[in-house]
PDB file of C-alpha atoms in Angstrom:
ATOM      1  CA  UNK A   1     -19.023 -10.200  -4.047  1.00  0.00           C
ATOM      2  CA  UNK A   2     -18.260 -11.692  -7.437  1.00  0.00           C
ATOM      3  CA  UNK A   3     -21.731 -12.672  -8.187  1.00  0.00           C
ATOM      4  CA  UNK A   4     -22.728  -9.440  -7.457  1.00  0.00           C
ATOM      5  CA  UNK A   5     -20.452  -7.485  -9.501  1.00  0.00           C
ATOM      6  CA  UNK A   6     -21.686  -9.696 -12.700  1.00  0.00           C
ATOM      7  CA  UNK A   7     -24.546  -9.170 -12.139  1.00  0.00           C
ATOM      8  CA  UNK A   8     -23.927  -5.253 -12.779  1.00  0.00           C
ATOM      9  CA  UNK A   9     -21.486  -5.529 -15.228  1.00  0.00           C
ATOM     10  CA  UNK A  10     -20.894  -2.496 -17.242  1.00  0.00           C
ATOM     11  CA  UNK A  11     -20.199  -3.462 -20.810  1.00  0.00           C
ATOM     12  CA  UNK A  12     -17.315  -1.637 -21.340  1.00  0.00           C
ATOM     13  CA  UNK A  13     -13.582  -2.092 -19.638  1.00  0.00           C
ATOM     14  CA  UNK A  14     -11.220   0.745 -20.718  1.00  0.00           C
ATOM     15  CA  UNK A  15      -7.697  -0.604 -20.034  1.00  0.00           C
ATOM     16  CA  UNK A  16      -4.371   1.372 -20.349  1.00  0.00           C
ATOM     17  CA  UNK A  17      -1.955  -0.821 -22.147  1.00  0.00           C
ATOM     18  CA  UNK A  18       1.935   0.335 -22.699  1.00  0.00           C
ATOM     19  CA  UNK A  19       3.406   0.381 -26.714  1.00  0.00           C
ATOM     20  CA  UNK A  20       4.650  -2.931 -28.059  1.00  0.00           C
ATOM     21  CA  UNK A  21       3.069  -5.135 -25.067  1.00  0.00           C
ATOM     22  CA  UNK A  22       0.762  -7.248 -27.101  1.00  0.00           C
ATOM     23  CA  UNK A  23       3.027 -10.052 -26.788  1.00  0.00           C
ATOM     24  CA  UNK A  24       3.439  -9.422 -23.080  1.00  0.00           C
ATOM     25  CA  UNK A  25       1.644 -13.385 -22.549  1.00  0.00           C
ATOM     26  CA  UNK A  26       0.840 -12.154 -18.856  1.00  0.00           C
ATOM     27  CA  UNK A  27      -1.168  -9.121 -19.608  1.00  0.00           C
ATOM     28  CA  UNK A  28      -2.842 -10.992 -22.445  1.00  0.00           C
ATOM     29  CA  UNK A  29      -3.397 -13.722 -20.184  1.00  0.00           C
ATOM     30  CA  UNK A  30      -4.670 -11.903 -17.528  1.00  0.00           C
ATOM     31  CA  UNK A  31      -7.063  -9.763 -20.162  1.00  0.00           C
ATOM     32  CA  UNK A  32      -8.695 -13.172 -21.866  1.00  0.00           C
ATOM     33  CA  UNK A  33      -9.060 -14.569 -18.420  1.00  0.00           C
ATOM     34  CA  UNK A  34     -11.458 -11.285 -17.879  1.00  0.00           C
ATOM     35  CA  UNK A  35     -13.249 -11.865 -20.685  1.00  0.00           C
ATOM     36  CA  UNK A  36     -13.270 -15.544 -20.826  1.00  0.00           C
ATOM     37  CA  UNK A  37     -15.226 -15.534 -17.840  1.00  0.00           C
ATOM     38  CA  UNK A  38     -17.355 -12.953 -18.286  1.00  0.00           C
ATOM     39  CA  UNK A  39     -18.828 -12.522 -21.834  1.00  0.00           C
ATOM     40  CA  UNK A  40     -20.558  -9.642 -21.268  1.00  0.00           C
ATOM     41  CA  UNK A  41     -17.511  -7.374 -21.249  1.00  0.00           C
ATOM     42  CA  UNK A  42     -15.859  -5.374 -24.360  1.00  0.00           C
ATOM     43  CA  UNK A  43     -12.528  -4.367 -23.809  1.00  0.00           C
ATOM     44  CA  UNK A  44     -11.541  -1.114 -25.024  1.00  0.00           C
ATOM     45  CA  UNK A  45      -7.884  -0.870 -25.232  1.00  0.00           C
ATOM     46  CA  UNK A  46      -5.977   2.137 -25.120  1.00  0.00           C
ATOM     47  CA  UNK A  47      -1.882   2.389 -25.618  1.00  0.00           C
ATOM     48  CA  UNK A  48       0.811   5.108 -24.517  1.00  0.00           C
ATOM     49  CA  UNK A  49       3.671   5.487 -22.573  1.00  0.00           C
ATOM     50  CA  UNK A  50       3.314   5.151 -18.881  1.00  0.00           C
ATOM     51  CA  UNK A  51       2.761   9.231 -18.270  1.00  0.00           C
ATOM     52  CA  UNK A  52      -0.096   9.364 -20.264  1.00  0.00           C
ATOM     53  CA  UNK A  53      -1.901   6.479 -19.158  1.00  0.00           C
ATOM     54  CA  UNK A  54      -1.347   7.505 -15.526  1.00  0.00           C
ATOM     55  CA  UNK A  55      -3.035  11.178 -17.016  1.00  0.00           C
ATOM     56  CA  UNK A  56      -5.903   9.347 -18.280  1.00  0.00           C
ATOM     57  CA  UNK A  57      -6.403   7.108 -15.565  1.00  0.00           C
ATOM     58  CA  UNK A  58      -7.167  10.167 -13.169  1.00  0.00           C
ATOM     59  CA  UNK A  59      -8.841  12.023 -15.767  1.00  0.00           C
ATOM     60  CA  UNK A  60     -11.470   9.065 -15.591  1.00  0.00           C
ATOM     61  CA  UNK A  61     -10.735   8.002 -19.041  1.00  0.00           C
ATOM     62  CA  UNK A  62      -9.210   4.684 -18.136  1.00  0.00           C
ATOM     63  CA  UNK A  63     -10.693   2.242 -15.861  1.00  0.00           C
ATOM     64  CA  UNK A  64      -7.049   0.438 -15.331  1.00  0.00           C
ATOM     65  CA  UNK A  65      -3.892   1.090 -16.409  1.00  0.00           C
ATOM     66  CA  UNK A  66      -0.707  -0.941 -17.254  1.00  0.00           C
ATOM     67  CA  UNK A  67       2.321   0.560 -16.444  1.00  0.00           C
ATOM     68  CA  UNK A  68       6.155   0.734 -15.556  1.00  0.00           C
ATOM     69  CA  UNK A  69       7.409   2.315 -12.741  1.00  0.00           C
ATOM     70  CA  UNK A  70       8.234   4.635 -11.458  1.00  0.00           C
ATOM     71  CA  UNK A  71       5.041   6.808 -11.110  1.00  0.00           C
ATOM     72  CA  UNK A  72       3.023   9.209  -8.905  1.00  0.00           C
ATOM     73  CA  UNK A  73       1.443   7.106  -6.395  1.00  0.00           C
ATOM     74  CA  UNK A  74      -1.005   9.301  -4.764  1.00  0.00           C
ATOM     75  CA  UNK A  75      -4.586   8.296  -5.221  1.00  0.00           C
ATOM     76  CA  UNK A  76      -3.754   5.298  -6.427  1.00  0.00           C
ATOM     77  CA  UNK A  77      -4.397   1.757  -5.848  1.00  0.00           C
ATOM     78  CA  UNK A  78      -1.778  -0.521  -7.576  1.00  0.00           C
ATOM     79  CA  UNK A  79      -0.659  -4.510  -8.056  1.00  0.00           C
ATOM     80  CA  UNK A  80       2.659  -5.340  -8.625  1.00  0.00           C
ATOM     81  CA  UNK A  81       2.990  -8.348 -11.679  1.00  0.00           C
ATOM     82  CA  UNK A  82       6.145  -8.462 -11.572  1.00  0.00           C
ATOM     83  CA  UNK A  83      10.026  -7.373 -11.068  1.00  0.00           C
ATOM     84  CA  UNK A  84      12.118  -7.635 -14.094  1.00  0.00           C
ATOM     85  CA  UNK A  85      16.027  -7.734 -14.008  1.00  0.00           C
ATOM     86  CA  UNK A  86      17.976  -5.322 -16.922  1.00  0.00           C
ATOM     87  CA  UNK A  87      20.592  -7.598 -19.322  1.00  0.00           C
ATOM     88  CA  UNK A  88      22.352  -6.604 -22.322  1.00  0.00           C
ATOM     89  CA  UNK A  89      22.020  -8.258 -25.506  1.00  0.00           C
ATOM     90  CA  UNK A  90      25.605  -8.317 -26.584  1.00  0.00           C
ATOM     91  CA  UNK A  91      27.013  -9.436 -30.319  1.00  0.00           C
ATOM     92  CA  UNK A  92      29.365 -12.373 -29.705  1.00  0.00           C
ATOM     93  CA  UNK A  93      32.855 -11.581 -30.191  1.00  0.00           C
ATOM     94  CA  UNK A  94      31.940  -7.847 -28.434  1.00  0.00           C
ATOM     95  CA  UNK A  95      34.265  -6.991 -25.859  1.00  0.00           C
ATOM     96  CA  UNK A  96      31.587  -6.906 -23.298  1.00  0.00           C
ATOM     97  CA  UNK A  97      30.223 -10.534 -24.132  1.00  0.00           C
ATOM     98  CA  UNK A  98      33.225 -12.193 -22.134  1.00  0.00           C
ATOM     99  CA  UNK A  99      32.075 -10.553 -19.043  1.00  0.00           C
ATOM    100  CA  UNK A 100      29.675 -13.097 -16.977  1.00  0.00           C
ATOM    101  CA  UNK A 101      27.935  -9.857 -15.590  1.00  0.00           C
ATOM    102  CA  UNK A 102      28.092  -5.973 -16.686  1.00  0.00           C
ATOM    103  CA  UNK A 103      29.755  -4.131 -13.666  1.00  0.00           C
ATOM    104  CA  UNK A 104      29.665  -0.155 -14.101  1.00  0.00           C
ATOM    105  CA  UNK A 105      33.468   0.006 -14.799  1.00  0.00           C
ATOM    106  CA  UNK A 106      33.050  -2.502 -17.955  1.00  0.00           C
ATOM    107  CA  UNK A 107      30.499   0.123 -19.657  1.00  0.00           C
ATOM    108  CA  UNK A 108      33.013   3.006 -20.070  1.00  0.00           C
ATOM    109  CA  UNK A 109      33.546   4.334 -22.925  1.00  0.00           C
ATOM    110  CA  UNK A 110      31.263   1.341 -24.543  1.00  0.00           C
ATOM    111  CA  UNK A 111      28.272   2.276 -27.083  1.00  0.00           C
ATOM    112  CA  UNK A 112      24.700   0.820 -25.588  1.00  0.00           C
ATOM    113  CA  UNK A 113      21.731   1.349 -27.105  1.00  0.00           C
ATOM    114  CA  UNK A 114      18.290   1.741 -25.356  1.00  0.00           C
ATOM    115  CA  UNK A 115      14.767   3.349 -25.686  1.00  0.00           C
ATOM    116  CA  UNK A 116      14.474   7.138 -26.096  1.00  0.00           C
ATOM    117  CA  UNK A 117      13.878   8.841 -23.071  1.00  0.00           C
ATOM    118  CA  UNK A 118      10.416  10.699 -24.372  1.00  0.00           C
ATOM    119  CA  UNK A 119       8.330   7.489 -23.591  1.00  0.00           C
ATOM    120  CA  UNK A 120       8.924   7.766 -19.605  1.00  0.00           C
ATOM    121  CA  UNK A 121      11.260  10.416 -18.768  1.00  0.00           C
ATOM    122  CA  UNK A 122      11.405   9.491 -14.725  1.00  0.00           C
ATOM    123  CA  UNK A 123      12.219   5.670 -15.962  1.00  0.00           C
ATOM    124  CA  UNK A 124      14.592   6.680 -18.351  1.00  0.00           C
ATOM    125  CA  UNK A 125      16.578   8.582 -15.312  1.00  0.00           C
ATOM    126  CA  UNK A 126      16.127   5.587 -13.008  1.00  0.00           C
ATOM    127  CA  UNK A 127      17.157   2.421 -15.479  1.00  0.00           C
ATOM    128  CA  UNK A 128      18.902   4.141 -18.526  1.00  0.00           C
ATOM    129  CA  UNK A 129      20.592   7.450 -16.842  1.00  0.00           C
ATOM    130  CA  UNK A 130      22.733   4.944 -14.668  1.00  0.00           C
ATOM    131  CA  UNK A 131      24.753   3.997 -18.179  1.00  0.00           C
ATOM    132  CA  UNK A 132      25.812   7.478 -18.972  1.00  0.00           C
ATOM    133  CA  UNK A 133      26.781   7.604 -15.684  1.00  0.00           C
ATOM    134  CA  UNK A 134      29.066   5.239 -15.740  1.00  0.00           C
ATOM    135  CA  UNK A 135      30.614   6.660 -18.577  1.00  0.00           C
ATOM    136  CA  UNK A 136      28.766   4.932 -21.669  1.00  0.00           C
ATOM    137  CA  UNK A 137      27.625   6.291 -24.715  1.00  0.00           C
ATOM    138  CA  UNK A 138      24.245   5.869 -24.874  1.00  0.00           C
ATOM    139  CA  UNK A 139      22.002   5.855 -28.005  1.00  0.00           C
ATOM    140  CA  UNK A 140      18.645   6.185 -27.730  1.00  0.00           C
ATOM    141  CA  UNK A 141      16.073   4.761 -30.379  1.00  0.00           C
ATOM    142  CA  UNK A 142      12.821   6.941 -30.714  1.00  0.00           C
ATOM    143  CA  UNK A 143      10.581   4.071 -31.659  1.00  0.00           C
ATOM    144  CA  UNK A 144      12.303   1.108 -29.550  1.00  0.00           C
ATOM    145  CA  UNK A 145      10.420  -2.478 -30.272  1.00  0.00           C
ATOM    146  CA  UNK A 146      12.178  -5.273 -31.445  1.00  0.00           C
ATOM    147  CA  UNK A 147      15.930  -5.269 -28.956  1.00  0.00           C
ATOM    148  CA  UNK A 148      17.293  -8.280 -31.104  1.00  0.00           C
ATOM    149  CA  UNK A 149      17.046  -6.117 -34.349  1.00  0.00           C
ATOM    150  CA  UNK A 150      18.858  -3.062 -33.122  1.00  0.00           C
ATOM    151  CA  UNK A 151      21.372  -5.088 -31.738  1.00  0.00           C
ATOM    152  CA  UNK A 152      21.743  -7.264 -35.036  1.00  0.00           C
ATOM    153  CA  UNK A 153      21.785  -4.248 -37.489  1.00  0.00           C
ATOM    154  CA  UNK A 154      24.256  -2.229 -35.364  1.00  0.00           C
ATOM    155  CA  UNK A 155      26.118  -4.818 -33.499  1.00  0.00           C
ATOM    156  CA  UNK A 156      26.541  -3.115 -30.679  1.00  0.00           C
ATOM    157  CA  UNK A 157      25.234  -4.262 -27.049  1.00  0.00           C
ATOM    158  CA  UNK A 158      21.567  -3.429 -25.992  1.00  0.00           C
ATOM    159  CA  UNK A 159      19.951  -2.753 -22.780  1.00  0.00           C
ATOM    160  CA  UNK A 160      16.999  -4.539 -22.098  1.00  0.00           C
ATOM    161  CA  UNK A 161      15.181  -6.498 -19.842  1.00  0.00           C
ATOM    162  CA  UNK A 162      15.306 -10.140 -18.567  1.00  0.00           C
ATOM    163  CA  UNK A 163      11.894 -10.414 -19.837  1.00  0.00           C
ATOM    164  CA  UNK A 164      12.428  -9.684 -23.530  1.00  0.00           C
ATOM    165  CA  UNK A 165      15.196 -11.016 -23.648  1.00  0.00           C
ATOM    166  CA  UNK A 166      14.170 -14.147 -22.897  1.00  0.00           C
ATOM    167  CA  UNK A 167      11.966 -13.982 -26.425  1.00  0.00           C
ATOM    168  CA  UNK A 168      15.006 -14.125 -28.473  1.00  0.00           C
ATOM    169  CA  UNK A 169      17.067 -17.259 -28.772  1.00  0.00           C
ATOM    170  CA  UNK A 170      19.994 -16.473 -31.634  1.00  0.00           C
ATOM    171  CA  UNK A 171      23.510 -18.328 -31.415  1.00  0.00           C
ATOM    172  CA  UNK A 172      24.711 -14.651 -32.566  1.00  0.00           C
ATOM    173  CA  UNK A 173      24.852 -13.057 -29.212  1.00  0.00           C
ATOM    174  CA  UNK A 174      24.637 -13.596 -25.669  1.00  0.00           C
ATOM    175  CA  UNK A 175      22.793 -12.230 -22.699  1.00  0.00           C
ATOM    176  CA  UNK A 176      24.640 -10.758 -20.067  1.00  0.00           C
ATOM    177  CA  UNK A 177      23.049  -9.449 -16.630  1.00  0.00           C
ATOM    178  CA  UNK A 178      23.722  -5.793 -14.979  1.00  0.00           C
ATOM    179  CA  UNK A 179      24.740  -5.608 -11.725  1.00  0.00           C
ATOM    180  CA  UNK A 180      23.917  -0.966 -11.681  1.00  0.00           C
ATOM    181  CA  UNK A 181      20.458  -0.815 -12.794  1.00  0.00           C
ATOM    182  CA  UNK A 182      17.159  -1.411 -10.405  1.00  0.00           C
ATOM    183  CA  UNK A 183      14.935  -4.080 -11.388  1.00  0.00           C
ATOM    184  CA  UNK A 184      11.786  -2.924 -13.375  1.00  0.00           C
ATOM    185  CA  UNK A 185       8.817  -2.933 -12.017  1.00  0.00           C
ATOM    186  CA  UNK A 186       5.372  -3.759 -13.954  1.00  0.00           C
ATOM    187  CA  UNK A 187       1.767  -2.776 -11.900  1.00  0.00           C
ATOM    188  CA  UNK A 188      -1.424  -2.520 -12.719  1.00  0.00           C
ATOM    189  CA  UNK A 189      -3.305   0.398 -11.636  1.00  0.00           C
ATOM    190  CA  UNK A 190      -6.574   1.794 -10.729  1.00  0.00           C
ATOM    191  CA  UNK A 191      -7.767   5.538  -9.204  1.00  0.00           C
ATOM    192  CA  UNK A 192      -9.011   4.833  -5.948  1.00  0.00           C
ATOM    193  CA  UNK A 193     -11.699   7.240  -6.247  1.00  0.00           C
ATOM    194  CA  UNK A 194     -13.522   5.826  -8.827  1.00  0.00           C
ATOM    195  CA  UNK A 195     -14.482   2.360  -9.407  1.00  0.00           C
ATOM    196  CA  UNK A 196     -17.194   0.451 -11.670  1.00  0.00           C
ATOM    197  CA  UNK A 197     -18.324  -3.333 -11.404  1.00  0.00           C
ATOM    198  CA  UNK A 198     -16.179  -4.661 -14.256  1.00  0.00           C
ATOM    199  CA  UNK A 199     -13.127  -2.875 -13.171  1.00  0.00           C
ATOM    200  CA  UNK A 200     -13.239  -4.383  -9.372  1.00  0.00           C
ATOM    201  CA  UNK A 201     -13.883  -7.690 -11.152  1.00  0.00           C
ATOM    202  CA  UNK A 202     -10.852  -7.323 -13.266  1.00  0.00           C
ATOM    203  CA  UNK A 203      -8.937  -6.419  -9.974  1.00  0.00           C
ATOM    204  CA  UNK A 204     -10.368  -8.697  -8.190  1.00  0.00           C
ATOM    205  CA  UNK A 205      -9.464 -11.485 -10.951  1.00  0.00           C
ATOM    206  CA  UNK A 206      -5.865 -10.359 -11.115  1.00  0.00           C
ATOM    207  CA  UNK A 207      -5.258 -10.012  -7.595  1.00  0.00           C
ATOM    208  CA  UNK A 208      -6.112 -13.638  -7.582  1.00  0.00           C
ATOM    209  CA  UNK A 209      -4.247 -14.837  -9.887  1.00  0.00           C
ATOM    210  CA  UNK A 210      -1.024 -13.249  -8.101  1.00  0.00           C
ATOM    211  CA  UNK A 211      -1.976 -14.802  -5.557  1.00  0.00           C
ATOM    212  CA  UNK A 212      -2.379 -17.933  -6.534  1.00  0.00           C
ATOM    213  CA  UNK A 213       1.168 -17.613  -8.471  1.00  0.00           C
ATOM    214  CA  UNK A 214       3.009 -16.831  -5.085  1.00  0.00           C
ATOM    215  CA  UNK A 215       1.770 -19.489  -3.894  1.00  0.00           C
ATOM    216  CA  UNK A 216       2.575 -22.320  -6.037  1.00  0.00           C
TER     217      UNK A 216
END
C-alpha cells in the first residue's frame, strides 16, 4: 500500500498545527520523518487554536490537523500521541511549593495563572475551569507561550503541563503535580470523508511510529 501511495503522491500536505508548538520535538519529528522519506512532498503549515483547525479540517482546507482535546468527534478519524499530566510551576518559597502535590483545597484563595480561555473554550472548561472551582483566582494570559516567564515576572504559580514543564530546568521554582485536572490529550486528526495519497501516508507513517513506541 505504501508503494502505491508514493507513487501518487500529491505534492502538497496541508497540516493543522496548534500556536507555539514548533518546539513540540514529537510533531516535528513526526513531520521530518514525512518528508525525510518522501521528497516529493511540501508541507504547508497552517496554525490556530484547536476550533479552527477542526473548522478547516472539515471545510477541506486541511489535510490533518493537530489538536488538543476535547473536540467534536463525528466524522472524524483520530490518533492519540499522547496524554499529558497538568503541574504547576510554583516560585520557591510560595506557599504552594511545600505541597508534594496540588489537592483542590490547597488552591483556595491562591492566584494561578493560565492561558486565556479564547484559544479553546471547551478545554479551558475541562482543564482550567476546575481551578476557579476550587476557589482560585485565576488569571488568564491572552497570548500564553513561554510558562517559565509568566511565572518568573509575576511570581506567582502557573498551570501547565507535564510536558512543558519539563523544558524548563531553573533552581528558582519547583514543579508540583495536580491531583483535580484530567490529563491532556494531544491527537492527530483527519476527516474521514476525504483522503489524498500523501495524507494516508502521513497517517499511515504516524500510526506506525505509535506503534512501534508502545511497543518498546
Amino acid at each position: 500500500m505504501t508503494e502505491a501511495l508514493r507513487e501518487s503522491m500529491e505534492s502538497v500536505l496541508r497540516v493543522g498545527c496548534l500556536p507555539f508548538s514548533f518546539s513540540d520535538p514529537q510533531r516535528t519529528r513526526l513531520m521530518d520523518e514525512v518528508i525525510g522519506q518522501n521528497s516529493s512532498i511540501r508541507l504547508q503549515v497552517t496554525t490556530g487554536p484547536t476550533p479552527n483547525l477542526i473548522d478547516q479540517l472539515r471545510l477541506g482546507a486541511l489535510d490533518l490537523a493537530f489538536v488538543t482535546a476535547p473536540f467534536e468527534e463525528m466524522g472524524l478519524d483520530f490518533l492519540l500521541l499522547r496524554e499529558n499530566e497538568f503541574c504547576f510551576l510554583i516560585p520557591k518559597g510560595h506557599v504552594l511549593s511545600a505541597k508534594k502535590q496540588i489537592q483542590e483545597n490547597d488552591v483556595e484563595g491562591q492566584q494561578v495563572i493560565v492561558p486565556a480561555p479564547h484559544y479553546h473554550p471547551a478545554a479551558f472548561a475541562l482543564y482550567y475551569k476546575p481551578l476557579s472551582d476550587a476557589g482560585a483566582r485565576v488569571e488568564s494570559i491572552p497570548e500564553f507561550q513561554n510558562a517559565a516567564t509568566y511565572l518568573e515576572d509575576r511570581m506567582l504559580p502557573v498551570m501547565c503541563t507535564r510536558f512543558a514543564a519539563d523544558q524548563y530546568n531553573n533552581g528558582a521554582f519547583v514543579t508540583r503535580p495536580v491531583s483535580f485536572v484530567p490529563p491532556c490529550r494531544k491527537y492527530l486528526v483527519k476527516q474521514t470523508s476525504r483522503q489524498s495519497p500523501s495524507q494516508l501516508l502521513m497517517w499511515e507513517l504516524v500510526a506506525k511510529s505509535l506503534e512501534l513506541k508502545q511497543a518498546a
